[in-house]
Coordinates of C-alpha atoms in Angstrom, one line a residue:
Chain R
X1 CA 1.7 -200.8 113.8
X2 CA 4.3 -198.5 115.1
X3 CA 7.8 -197.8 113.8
X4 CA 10.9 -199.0 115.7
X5 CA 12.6 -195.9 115.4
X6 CA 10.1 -193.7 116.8
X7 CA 9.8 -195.5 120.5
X8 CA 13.8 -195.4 120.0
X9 CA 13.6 -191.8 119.3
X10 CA 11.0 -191.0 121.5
X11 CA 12.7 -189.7 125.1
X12 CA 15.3 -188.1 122.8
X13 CA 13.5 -185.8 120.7
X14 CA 10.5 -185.5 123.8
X15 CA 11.8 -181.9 124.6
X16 CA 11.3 -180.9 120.8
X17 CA 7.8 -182.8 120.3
X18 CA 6.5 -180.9 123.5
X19 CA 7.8 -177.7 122.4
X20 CA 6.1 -178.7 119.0
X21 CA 3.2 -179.3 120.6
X22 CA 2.7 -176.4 122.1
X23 CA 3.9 -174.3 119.2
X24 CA 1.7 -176.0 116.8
X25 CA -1.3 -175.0 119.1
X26 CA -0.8 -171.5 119.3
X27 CA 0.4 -172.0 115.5
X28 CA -3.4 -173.6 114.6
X29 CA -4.7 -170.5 116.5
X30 CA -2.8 -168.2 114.8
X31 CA -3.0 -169.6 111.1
X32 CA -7.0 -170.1 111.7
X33 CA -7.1 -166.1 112.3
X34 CA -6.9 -162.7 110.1
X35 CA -3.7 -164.3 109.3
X36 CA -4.0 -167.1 107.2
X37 CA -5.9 -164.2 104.6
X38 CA -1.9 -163.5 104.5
X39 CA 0.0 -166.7 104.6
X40 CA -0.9 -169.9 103.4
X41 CA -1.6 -172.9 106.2
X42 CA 0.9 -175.2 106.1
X43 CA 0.6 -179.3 108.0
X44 CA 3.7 -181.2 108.9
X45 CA 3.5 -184.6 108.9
X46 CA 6.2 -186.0 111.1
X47 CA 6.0 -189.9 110.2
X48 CA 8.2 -191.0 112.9
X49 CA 5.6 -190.1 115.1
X50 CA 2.4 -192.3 113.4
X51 CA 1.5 -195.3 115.0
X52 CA -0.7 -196.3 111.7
X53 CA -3.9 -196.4 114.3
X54 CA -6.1 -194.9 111.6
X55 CA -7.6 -192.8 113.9
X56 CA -7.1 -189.6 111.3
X57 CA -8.8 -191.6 108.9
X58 CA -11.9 -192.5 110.6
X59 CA -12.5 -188.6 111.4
X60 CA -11.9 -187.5 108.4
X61 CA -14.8 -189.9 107.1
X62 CA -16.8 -188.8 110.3
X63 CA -16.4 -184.6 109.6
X64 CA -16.9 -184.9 105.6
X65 CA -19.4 -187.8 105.7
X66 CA -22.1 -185.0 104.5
X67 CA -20.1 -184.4 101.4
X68 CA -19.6 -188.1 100.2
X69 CA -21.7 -189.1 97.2
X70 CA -25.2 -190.4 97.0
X71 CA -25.5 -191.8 93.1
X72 CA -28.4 -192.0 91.5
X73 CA -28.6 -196.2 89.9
X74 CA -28.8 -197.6 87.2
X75 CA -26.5 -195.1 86.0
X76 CA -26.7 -193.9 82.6
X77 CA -25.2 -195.4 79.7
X78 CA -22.0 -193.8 78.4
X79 CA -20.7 -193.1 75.1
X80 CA -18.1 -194.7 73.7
X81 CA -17.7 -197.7 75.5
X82 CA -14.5 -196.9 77.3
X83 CA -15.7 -194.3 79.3
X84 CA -15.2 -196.0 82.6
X85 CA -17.8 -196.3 85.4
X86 CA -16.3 -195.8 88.9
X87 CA -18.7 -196.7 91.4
X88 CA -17.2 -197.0 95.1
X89 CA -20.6 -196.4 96.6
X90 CA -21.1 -199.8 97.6
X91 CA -17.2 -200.1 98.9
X92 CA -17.8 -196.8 101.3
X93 CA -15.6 -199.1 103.9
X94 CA -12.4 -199.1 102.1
X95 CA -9.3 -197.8 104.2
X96 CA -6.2 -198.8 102.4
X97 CA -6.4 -196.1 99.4
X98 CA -8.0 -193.3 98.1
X99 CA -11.6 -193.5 96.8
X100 CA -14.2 -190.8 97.0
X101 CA -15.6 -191.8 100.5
X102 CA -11.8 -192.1 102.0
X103 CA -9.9 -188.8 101.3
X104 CA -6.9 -189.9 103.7
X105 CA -5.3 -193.0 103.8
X106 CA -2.4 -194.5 106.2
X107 CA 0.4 -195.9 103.8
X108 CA 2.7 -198.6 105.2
X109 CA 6.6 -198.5 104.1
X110 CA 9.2 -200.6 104.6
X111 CA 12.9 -199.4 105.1
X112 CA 16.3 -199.7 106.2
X113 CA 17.5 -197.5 108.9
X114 CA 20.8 -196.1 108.7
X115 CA 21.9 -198.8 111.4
X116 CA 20.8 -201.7 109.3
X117 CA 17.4 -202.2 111.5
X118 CA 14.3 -202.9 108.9
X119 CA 11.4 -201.1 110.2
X120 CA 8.3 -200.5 109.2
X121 CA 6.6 -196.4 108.7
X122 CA 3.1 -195.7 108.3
X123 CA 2.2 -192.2 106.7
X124 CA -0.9 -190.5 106.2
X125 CA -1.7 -189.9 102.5
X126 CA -3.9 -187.3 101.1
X127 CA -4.2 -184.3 98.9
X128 CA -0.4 -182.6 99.4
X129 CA -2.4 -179.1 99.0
X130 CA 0.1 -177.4 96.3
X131 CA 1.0 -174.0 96.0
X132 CA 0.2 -173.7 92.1
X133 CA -2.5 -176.7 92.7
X134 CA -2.2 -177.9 88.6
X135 CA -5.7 -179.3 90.0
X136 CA -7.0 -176.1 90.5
X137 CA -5.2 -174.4 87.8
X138 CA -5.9 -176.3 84.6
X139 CA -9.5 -177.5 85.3
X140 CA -11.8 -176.2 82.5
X141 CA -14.8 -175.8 84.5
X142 CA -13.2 -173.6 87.2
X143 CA -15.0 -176.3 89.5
X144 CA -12.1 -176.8 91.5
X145 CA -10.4 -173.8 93.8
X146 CA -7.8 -172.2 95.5
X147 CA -8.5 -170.6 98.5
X148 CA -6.3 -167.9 100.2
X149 CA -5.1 -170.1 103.1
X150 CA -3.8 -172.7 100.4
X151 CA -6.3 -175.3 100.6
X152 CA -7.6 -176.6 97.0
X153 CA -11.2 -178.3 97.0
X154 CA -13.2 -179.6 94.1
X155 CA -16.9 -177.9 94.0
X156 CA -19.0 -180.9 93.8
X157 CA -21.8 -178.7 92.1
X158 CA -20.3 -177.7 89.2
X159 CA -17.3 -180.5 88.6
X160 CA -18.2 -183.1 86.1
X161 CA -16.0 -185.4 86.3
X162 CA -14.1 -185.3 83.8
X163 CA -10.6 -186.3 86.0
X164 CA -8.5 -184.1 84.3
X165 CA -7.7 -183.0 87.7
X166 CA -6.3 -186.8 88.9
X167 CA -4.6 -186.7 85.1
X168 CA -2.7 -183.4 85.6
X169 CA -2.3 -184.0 89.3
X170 CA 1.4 -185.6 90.2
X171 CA 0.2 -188.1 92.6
X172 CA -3.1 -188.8 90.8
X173 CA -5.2 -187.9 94.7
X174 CA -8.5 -187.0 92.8
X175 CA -11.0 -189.8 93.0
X176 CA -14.2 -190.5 90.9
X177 CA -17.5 -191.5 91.6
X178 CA -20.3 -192.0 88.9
X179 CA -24.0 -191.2 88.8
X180 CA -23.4 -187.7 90.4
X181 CA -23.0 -184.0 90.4
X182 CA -24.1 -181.7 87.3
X183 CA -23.4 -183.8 84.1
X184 CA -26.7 -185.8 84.7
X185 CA -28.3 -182.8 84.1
X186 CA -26.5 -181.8 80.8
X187 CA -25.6 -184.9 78.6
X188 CA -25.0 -187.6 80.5
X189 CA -24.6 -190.0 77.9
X190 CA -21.8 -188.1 76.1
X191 CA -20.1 -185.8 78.8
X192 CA -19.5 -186.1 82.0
X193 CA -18.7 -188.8 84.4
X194 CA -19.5 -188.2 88.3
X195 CA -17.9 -185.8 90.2
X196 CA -13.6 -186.0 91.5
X197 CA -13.4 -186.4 95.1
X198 CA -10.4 -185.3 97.1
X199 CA -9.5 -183.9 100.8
X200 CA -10.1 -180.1 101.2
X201 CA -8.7 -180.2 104.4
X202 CA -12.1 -179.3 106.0
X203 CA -12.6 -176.0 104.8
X204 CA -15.8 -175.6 106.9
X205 CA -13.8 -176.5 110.0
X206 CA -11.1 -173.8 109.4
X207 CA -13.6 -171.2 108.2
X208 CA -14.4 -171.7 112.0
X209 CA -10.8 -171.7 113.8
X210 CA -11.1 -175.4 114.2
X211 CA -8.4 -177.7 112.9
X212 CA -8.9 -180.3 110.6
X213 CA -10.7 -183.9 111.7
X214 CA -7.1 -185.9 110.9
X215 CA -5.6 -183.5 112.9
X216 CA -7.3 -182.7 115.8
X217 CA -8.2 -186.8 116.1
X218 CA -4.9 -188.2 116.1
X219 CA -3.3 -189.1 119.4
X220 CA 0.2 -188.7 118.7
X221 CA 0.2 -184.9 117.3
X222 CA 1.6 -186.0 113.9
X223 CA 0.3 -183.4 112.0
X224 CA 0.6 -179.6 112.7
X225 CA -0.5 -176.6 111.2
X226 CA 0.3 -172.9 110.8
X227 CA 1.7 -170.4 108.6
X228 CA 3.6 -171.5 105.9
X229 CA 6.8 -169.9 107.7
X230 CA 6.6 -170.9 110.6
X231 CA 5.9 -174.6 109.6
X232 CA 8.8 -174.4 107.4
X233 CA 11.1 -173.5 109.7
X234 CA 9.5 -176.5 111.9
X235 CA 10.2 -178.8 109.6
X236 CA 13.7 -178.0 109.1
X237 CA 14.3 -178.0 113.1
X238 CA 12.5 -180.5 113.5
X239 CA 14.6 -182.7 110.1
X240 CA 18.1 -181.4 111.5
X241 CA 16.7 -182.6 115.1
X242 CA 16.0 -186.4 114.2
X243 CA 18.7 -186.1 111.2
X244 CA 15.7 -186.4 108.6
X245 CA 14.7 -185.5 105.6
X246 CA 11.7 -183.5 103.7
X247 CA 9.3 -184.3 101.4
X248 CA 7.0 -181.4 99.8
X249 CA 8.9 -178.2 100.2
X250 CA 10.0 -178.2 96.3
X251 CA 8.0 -180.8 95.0
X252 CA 5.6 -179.4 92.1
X253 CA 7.4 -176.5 92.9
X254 CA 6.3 -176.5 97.0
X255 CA 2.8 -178.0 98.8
X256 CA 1.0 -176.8 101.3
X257 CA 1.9 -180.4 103.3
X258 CA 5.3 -180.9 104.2
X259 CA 6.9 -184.6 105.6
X260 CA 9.3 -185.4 107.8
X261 CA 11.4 -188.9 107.6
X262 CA 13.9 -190.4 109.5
X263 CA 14.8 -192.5 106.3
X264 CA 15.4 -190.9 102.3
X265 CA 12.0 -191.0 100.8
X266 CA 13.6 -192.2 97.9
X267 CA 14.2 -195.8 100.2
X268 CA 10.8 -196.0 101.2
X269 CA 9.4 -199.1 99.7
X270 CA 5.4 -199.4 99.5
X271 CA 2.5 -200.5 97.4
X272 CA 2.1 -197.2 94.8
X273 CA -0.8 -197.9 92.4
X274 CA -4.5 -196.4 92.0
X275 CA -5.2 -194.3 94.9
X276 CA -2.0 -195.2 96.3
X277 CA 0.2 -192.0 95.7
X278 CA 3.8 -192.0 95.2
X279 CA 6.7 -189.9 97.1
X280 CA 8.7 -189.6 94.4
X281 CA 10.5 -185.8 93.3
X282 CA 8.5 -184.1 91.1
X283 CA 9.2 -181.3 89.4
X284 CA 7.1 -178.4 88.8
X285 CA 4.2 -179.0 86.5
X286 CA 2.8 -175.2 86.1
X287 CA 6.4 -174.1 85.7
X288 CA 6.6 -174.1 81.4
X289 CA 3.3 -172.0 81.4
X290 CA 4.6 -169.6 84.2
X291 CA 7.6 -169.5 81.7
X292 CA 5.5 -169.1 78.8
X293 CA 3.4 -166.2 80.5
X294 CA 6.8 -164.0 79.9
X295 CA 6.4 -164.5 76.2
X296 CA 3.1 -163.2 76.5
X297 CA 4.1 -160.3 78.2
X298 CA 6.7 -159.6 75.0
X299 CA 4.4 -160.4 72.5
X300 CA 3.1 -157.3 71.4
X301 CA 5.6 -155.0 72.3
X302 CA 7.2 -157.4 69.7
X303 CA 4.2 -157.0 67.2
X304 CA 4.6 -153.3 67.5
X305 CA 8.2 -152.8 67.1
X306 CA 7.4 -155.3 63.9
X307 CA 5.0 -152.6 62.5
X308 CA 7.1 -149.5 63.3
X309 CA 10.2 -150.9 61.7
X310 CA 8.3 -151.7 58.6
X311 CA 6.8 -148.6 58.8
X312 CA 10.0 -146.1 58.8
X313 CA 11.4 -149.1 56.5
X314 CA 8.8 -148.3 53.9
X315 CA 8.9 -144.8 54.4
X316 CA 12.8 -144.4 53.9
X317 CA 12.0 -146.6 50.6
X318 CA 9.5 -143.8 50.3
X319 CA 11.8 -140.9 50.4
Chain E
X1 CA -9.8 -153.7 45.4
X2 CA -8.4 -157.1 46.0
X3 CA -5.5 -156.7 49.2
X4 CA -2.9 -159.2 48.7
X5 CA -2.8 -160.4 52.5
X6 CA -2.1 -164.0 51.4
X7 CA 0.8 -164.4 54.0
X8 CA -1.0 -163.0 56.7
X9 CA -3.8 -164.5 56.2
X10 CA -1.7 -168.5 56.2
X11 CA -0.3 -167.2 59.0
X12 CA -3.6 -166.2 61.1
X13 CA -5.5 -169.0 59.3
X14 CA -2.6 -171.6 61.6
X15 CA -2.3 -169.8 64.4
X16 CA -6.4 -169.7 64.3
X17 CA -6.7 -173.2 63.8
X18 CA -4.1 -174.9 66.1
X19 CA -4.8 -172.6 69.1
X20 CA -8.6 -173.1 68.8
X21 CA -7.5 -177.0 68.3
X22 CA -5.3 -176.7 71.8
X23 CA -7.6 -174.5 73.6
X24 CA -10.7 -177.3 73.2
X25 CA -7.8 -180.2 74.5
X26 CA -7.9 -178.3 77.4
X27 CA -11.1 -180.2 78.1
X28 CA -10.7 -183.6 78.1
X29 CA -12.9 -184.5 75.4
X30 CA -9.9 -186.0 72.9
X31 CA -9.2 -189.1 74.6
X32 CA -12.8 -190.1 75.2
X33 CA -13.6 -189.7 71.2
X34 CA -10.9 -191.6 70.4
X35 CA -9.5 -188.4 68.6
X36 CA -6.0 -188.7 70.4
X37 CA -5.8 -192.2 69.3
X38 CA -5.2 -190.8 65.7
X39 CA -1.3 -191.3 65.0
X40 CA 0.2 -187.9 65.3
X41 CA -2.9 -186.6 67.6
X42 CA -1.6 -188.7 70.7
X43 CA -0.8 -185.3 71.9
X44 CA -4.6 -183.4 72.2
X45 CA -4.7 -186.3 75.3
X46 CA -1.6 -184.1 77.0
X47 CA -2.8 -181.4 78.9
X48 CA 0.7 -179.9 79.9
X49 CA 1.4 -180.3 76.9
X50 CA -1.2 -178.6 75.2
X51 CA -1.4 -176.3 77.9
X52 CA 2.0 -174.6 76.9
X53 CA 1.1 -174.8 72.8
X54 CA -1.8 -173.0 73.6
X55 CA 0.0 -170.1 75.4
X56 CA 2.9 -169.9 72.9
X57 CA 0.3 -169.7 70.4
X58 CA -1.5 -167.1 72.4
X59 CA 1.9 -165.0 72.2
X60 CA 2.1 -165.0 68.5
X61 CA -1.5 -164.2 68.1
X62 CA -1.4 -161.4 70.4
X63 CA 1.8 -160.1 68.5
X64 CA 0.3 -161.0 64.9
X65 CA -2.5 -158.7 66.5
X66 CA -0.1 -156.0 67.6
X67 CA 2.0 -156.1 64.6
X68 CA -1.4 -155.9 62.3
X69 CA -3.8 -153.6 64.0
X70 CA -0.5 -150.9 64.0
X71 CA 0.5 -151.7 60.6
X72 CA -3.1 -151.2 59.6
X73 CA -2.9 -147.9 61.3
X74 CA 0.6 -146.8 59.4
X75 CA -1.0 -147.3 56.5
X76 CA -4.5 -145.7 56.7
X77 CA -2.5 -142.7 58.0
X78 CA -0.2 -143.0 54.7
X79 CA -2.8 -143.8 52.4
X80 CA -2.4 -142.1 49.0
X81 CA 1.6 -143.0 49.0
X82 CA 2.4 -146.1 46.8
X83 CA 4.0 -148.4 49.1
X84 CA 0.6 -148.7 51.2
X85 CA -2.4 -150.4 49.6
X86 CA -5.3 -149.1 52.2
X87 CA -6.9 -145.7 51.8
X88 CA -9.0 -143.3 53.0
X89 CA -11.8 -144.7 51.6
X90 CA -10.6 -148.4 53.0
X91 CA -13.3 -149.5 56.0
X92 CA -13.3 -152.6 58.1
X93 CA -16.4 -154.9 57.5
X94 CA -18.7 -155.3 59.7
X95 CA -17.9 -159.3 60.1
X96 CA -14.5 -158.0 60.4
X97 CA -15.5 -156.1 63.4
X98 CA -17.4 -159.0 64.8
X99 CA -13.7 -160.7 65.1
X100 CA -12.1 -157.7 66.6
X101 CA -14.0 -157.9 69.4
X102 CA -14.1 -161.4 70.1
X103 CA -10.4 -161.5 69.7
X104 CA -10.0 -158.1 72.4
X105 CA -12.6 -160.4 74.6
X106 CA -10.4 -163.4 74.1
X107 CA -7.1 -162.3 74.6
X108 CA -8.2 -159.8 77.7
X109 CA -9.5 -163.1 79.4
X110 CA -6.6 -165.3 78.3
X111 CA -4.6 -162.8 79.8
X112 CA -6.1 -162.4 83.2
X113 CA -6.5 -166.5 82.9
X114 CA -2.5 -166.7 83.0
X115 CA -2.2 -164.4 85.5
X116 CA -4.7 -166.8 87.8
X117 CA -3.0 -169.8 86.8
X118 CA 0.7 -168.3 88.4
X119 CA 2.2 -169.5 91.6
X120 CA 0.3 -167.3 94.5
X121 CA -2.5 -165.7 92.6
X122 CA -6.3 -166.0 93.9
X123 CA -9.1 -165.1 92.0
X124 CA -12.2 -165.8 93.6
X125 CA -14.1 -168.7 92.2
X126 CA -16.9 -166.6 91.1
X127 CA -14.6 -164.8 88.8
X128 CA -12.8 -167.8 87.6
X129 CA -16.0 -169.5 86.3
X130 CA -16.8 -165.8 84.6
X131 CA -13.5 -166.0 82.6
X132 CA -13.7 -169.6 81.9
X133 CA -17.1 -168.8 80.0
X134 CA -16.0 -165.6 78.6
X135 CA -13.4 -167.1 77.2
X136 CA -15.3 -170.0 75.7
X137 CA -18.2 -168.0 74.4
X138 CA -15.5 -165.3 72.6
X139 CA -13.9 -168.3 71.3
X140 CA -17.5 -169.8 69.9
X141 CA -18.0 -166.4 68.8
X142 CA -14.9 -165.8 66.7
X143 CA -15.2 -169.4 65.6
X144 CA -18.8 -168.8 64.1
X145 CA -18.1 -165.2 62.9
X146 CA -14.7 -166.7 61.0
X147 CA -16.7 -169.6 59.7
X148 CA -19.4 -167.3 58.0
X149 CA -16.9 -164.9 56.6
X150 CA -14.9 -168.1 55.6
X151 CA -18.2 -169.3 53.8
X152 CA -19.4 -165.8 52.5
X153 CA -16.3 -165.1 51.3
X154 CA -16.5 -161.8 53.2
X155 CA -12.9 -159.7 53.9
X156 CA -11.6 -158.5 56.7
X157 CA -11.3 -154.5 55.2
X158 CA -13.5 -152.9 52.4

């Protein structure tokens, strides 16, 4: 299904979209290099562009098919009871969420355009890639990482599926699968739950200059990628070009995936739910520790100016 | 001799506890046992919330430390004068010892864990699996080595 407002759009903002197009190449080549050791990489996603043909999704099954889960049945029994078992493994064709075999998603929105014309967007969902990744951050494994170019993956050897990840994460992207990974090898029956599932916008592929599947697939050039700069400075252009608006530069304190609409996020209307992320602000979730980490820095120069001043206290008392 | 520590010692005794208490909510083990569904314990199940408990905690141990280890040092260095109750012949135990280390071990690993966990800072993954279990087996460590003094009714200084 495609979106009203981009064939409307389309001969008026060609000149930029070519001049994106071309800029995003040499971008991809650039940010793929020496470089992205320097800057993080950066997509835009430019929804007015998305036709909603899926083709992102499909090749992003197709170029991570290798790291989907195989689980071992019957899977063990878990203790207590409410331990939840989250099996997709026999639902490996589902398209219209999240799940651990379906790391990108096309979401369909309704909403008013400024001229009173309802139209419908479709926007590709998946991990947003933040810069303080609370995913990455908080997990107590260390199973998850952060690599230099601002990707965040989940190491499917060591995670254990706890999904403190998907709790601490803003738009809840991790997804579980049970009977997998590490914790059948520890205690199964009493920690442990599978192994969290997520895009990593295919580290491998990037580790060899090659853009990601979603975004080397897709026939309109939705997505681009580059240095965090430059894609910035795109996405402003590009929002002040089609009078649009952003989503991700300051949400959970900036991602590493940036949106482009020609209607507020905040009148989108769509199906949110389980492994159907939200677009909603968020603020940023690492920002009270960051905060707290200044206290730390005080705390013993506090201690020791404590000890001293008792110290000549006593010794005054002394004298 | 008998030190009369008993502040310090309420003071380090909640501080031990509740940070120990936040530090293992950090794994999401309090939900699952039905421990968060305790009223008043609803809280172990929120990590961000537990998150910044454990590093304000972490400030006031590290300046209970400071504020300790230098007042310990006034004093030896002033023993024989009445205001200060350690003396020359005052020693730390050897449990005692035991703690010191695992709390060096603990906060150097907390420390370079809050520097990994700010905005733009990469540690490779090696090294943040490293301080992940460093930091749990100094926290087992003091936990075991505070439980046998605790039990032994052993003292911190001699």
């Amino acid at each position: 299904m495609r979106s009203p407002i981009s064939r409307r759009h389309f001969l008026k903002t060609s000149f930029f979209a070519a001049g994106t197009a071309i800029a995003g190449t040499s971008i991809a080549k650039a940010a793929t290099s020496a470089d992205a050791d320097k800057e993080p990489l950066v997509t835009l996603i430019d929804i007015s562009r998305c036709i909603g043909c899926e083709e992102c999704v499909y090749a992003c099954q197709d170029a991570n098919a290798h790291k989907f889960p195989e689980p071992e049945k019957p899977f063990p029994k878990m203790y207590p009871d409410r331990v939840p078992v989250e099996d997709w493994s026999d639902r490996r064709d589902v398209t219209d969420r999240l799940t651990p075999y379906n790391w990108l998603y096309i979401q369909y929105a309704s909403a008013t355009t400024k001229e009173g014309e309802n139209i419908t967007l479709t926007i590709p969902r998946r991990c947003m890639h933040c810069q303080n990744p609370p995913c990455v951050k908080l997990c107590p494994w260390g199973a998850a990482k952060q690599e230099k170019n601002g990707l965040s993956r989940i190491d499917a050897q060591i995670c254990l599926g706890g999904s403190k990840c998907k709790d601490v994460c803003p738009w809840d992207i991790p997804q579980r699968q049970t009977g997998t990974g590490l914790y059948l090898d520890l205690l199964p029956a009493f920690a442990g739950n599978g192994v969290m599932y997520k895009c990593d916008r295919c580290y491998q592929k990037i580790k060899k200059g090659e853009q990601p599947a979603c975004i080397a697939a897709c026939p309109e050039n939705v997505q681009t990628i580059g240095k965090r700069s430059d894609i910035i400075k795109m996405a402003k252009d590009l929002a002040k070009e089609k009078d649009g608006y952003i989503y991700g530069l300051d949400e959970n304190g900036g991602t590493n995936t940036i949106y482009v609409s020609p209607v507020p996020f905040d009148q989108l209307v769509f199906e949110t739910g389980k492994g159907k992320p939200h677009m909603h602000p968020v603020k940023d979730t690492m920002a009270d520790g960051s905060n707290l980490a200044i206290a730390l820095a005080i705390a013993p120069i506090a201690g020791a100016a404590a000890a001293v001043g008792k110290y000549y206290r006593q010794m005054k008392e002394e004298a | 001799m008998v030190y009369d520590f008993k502040s310090r010692r309420i003071m380090y005794g909640l501080t031990l506890f509740f940070i120990a208490l936040s530090g293992f909510a950090q794994m999401p083990i309090f939900k699952r046992y039905y421990i968060a569904d305790i009223p008043g314990l609803g809280w172990l199940a929120q990590f961000f919330v537990t998150h910044a408990i454990h590093y304000a905690l972490a400030a006031l141990l590290i300046g209970f430390c400071a504020y300790v280890a230098l007042d310990y040092y006034f004093a030896r260095k002033n023993s024989g004068t009445k205001k200060f109750q350690i003396t020359e012949d005052t020693r730390i135990s050897a449990s005692a010892w035991v703690k010191i280390a695992a709390l060096c071990g603990l906060i150097i690993t907390g420390c370079f864990m809050v520097v990994k966990n700010l905005s733009g800072i990469y540690f490779s993954h090696g090294v943040v699996i490293g301080l992940d279990l460093l930091h749990l087996i100094f926290c087992m460590l003091l936990l075991g080595a505070t439980a046998y003094t605790w039990v032994r009714t052993r003292s911190w200084i001699c």
